[in-house]
CSV table of C-alpha atoms in Angstrom, one decimal:
chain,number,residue,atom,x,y,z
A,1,UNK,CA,133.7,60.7,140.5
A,2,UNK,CA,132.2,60.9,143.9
A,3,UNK,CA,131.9,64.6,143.4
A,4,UNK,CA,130.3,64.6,140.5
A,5,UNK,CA,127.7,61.9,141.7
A,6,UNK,CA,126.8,64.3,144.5
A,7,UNK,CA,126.3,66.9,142.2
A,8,UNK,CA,124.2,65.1,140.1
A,9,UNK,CA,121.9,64.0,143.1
A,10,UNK,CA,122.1,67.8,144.0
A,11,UNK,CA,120.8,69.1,140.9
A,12,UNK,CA,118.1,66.1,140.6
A,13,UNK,CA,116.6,66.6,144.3
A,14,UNK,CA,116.4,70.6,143.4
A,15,UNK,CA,114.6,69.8,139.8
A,16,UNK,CA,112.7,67.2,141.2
A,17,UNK,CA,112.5,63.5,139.2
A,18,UNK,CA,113.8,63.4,135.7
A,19,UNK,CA,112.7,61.3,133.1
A,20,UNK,CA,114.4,60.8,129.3
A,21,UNK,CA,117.1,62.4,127.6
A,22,UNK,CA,115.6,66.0,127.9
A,23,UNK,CA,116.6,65.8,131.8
A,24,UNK,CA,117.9,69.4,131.9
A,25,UNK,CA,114.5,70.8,130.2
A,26,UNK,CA,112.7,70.0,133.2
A,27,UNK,CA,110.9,66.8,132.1
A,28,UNK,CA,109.1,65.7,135.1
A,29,UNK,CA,108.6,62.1,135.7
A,30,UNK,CA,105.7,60.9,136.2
A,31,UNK,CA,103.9,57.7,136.1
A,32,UNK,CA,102.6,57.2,133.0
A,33,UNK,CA,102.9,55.9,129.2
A,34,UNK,CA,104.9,58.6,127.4
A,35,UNK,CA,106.8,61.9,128.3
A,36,UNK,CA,104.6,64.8,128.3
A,37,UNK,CA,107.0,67.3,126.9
A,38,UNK,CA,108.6,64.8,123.9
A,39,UNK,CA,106.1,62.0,124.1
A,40,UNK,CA,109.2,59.5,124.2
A,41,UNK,CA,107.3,55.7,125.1
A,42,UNK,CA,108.8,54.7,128.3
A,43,UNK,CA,107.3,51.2,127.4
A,44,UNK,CA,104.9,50.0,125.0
A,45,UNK,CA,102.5,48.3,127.7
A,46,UNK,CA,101.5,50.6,130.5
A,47,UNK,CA,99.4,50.4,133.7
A,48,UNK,CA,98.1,53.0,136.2
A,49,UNK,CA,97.2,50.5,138.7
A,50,UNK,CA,100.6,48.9,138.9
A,51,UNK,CA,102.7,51.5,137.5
A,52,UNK,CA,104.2,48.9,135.2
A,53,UNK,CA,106.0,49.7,132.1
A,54,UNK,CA,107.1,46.5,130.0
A,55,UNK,CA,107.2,45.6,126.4
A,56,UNK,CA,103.9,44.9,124.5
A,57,UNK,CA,103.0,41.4,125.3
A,58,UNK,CA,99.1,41.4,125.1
A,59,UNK,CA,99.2,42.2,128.6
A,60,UNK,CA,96.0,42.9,130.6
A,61,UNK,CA,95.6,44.2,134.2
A,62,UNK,CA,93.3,41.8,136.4
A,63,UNK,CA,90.7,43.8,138.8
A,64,UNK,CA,90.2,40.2,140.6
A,65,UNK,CA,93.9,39.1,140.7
A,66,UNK,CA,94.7,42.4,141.7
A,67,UNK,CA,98.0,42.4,139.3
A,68,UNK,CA,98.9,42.3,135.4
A,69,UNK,CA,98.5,39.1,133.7
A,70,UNK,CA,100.6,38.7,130.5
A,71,UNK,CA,97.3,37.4,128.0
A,72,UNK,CA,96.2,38.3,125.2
A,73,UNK,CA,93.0,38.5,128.0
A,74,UNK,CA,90.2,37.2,125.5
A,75,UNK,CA,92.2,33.6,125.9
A,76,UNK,CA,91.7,33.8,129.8
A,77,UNK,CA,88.7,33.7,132.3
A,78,UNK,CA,89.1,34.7,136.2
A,79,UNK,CA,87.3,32.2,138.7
A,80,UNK,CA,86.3,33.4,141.6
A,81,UNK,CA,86.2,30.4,143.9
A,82,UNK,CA,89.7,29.5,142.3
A,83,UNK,CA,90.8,33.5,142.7
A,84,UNK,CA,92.9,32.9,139.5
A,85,UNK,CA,92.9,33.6,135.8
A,86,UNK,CA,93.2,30.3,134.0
A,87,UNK,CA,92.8,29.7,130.4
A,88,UNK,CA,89.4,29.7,128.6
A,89,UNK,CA,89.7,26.0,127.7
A,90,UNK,CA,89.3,25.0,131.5
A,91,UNK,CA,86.1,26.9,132.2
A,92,UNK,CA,83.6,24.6,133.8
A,93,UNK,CA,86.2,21.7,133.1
A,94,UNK,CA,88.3,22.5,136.1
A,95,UNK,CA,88.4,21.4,139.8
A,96,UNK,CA,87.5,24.8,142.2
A,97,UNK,CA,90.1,25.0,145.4
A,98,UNK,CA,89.3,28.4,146.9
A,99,UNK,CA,92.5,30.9,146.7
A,100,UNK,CA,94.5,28.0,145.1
A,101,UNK,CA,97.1,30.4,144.2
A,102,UNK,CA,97.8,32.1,147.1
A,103,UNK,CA,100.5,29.5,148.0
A,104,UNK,CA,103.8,28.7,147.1
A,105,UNK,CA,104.5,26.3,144.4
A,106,UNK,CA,105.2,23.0,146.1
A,107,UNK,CA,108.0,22.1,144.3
A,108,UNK,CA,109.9,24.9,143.8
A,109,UNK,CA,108.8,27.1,146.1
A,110,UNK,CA,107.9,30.5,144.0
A,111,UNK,CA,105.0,32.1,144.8
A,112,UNK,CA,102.7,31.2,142.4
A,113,UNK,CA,100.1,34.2,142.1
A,114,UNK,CA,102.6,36.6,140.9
A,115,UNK,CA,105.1,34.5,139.0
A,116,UNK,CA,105.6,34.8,135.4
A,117,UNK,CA,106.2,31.0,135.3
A,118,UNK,CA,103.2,29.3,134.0
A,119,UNK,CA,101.7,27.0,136.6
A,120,UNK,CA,100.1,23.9,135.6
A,121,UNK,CA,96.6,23.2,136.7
A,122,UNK,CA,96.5,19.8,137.9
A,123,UNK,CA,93.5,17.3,137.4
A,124,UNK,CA,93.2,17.3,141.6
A,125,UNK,CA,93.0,21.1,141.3
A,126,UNK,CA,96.5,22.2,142.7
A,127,UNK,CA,99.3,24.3,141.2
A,128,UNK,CA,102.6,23.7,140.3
A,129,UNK,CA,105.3,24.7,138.0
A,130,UNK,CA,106.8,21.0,137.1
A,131,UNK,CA,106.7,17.7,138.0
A,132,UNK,CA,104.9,14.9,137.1
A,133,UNK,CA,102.9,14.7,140.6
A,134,UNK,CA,101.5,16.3,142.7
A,135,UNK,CA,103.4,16.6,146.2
A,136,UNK,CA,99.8,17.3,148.0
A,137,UNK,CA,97.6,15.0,147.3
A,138,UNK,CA,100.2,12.4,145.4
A,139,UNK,CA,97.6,12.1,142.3
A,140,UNK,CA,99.2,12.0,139.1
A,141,UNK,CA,100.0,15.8,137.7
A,142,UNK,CA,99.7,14.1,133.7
A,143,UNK,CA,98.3,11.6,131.7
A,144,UNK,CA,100.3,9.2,132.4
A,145,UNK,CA,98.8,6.2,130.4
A,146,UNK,CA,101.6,6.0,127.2
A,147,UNK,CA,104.3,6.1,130.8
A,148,UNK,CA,102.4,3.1,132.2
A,149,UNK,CA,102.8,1.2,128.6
A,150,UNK,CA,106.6,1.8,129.0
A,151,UNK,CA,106.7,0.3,132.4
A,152,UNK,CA,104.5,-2.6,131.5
A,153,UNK,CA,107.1,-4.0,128.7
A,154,UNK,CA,109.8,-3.0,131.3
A,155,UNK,CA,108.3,-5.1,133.6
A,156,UNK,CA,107.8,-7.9,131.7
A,157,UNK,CA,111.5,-8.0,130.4
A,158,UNK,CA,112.8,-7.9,133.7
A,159,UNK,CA,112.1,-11.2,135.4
A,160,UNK,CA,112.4,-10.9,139.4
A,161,UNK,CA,115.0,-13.7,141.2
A,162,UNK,CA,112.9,-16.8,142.4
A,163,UNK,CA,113.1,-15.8,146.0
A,164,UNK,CA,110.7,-12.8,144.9
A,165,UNK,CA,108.9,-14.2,141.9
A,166,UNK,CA,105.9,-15.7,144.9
A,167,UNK,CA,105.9,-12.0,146.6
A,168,UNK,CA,102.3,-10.1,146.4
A,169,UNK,CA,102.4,-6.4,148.0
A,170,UNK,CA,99.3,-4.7,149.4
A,171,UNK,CA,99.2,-1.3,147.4
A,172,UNK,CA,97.4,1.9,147.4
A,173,UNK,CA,97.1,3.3,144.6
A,174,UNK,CA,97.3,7.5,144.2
A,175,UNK,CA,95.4,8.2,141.7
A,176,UNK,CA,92.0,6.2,142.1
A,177,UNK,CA,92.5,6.2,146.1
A,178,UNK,CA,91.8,2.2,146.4
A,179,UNK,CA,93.8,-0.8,147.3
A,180,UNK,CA,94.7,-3.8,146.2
A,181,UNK,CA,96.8,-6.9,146.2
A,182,UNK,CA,99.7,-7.3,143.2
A,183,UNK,CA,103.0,-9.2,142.4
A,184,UNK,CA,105.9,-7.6,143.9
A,185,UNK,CA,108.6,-5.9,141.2
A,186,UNK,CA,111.2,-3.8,141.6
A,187,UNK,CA,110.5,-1.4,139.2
A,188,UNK,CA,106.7,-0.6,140.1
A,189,UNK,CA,103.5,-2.4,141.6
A,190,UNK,CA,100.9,-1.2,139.1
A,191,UNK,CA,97.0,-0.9,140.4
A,192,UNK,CA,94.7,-4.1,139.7
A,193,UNK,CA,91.9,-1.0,139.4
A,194,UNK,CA,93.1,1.9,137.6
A,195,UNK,CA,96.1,0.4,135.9
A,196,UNK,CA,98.5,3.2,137.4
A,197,UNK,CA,101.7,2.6,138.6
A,198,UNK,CA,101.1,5.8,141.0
A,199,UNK,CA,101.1,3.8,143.9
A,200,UNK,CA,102.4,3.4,147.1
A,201,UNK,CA,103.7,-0.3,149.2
A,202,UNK,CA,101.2,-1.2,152.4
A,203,UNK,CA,102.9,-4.2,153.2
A,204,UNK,CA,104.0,-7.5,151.2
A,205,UNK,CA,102.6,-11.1,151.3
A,206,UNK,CA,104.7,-14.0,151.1
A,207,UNK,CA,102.8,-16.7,148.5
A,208,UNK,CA,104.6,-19.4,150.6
A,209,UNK,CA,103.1,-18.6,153.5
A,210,UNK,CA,99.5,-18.3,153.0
């Protein structure tokens, strides 16, 4: 076997790169679309920038981006400030961070310019593949209203012992930035402002001592 594999390599460095099953026939391999002597479709998407051969999947190669971005490319814009191709539906409705993309996804780590992942563009104007907030700048990553309803009857049905039930917390809340003054609970201090549970503990307040 090892013989034969240095054969092989032999006869390919002497005939120079093959390509398809017409190997022997001196079918050169280049970087393009089809074979030139049988015209066999080494992929069904091509590009001569990137030499990338894939499957047709409305792909489109980005001058801007500087890669191929899987489309179909009528559905996407490129923002310059952003440095990114985002969807048509969040031109003009989309907060600009300059090269936004040319970071890793917070969460997961992947590079997120040239992952196939889909990042999600956040209302603060980060990246990231999943989560439900954003681990920069803490604001919530989705509308989180119907999860705030939840948590509201959840609060309600869950009565805290007397020792707590004369607590307040000072809070700042995430998502609007602002503080405030709330009843303490174990399963969330929602803002008196914004109504978000987002929020993070300052430092509680005794009712009994005040």
């Amino acid at each position: 076997m090892a013989a034969a594999a240095r054969e092989d390599g032999a006869r390919g460095r002497e005939q120079g790169l093959r390509g398809c099953e017409h190997y022997d026939r001196g079918c050169l391999l280049k970087a393009q679309q089809s074979c030139e002597e049988c015209s066999t479709l080494f992929g069904e998407y091509y590009c001569s920038i990137c030499h990338l051969f894939d499957k047709d999947k409305k792909q489109y190669h980005c001058e801007n981006c500087g890669i191929c971005r899987i489309g179909p490319k009528e559905d996407f814009f490129h923002c310059l400030k952003c440095n990114l191709c985002l969807a048509m539906n969040l031109q003009g409705k989309h907060k600009c961070i300059e090269n936004v993309s040319r970071q890793n996804c917070p969460i997961c780590l992947e590079d997120i310019h040239t992952s196939r992942v889909v990042a999600h563009v956040l209302p603060c104007g980060h990246l990231l593949h999943r989560g439900y907030r954003c681990p920069l700048c803490m604001h919530s990553a989705l509308d989180m209203t119907r999860y705030w309803r939840q948590l509201d009857d959840e609060v309600a049905q869950t009565p805290m012992p007397s020792e707590y039930q004369n607590m307040t917390v000072d809070i700042l809340c995430n998502d609007c930035n602002r503080r405030s003054t709330v009843q303490f609970h174990i399963l969330g201090m929602k803002c008196n402002i914004c109504e978000s549970y987002n929020t993070a503990q300052a430092k509680r307040i005794s009712l009994d001592q005040q």
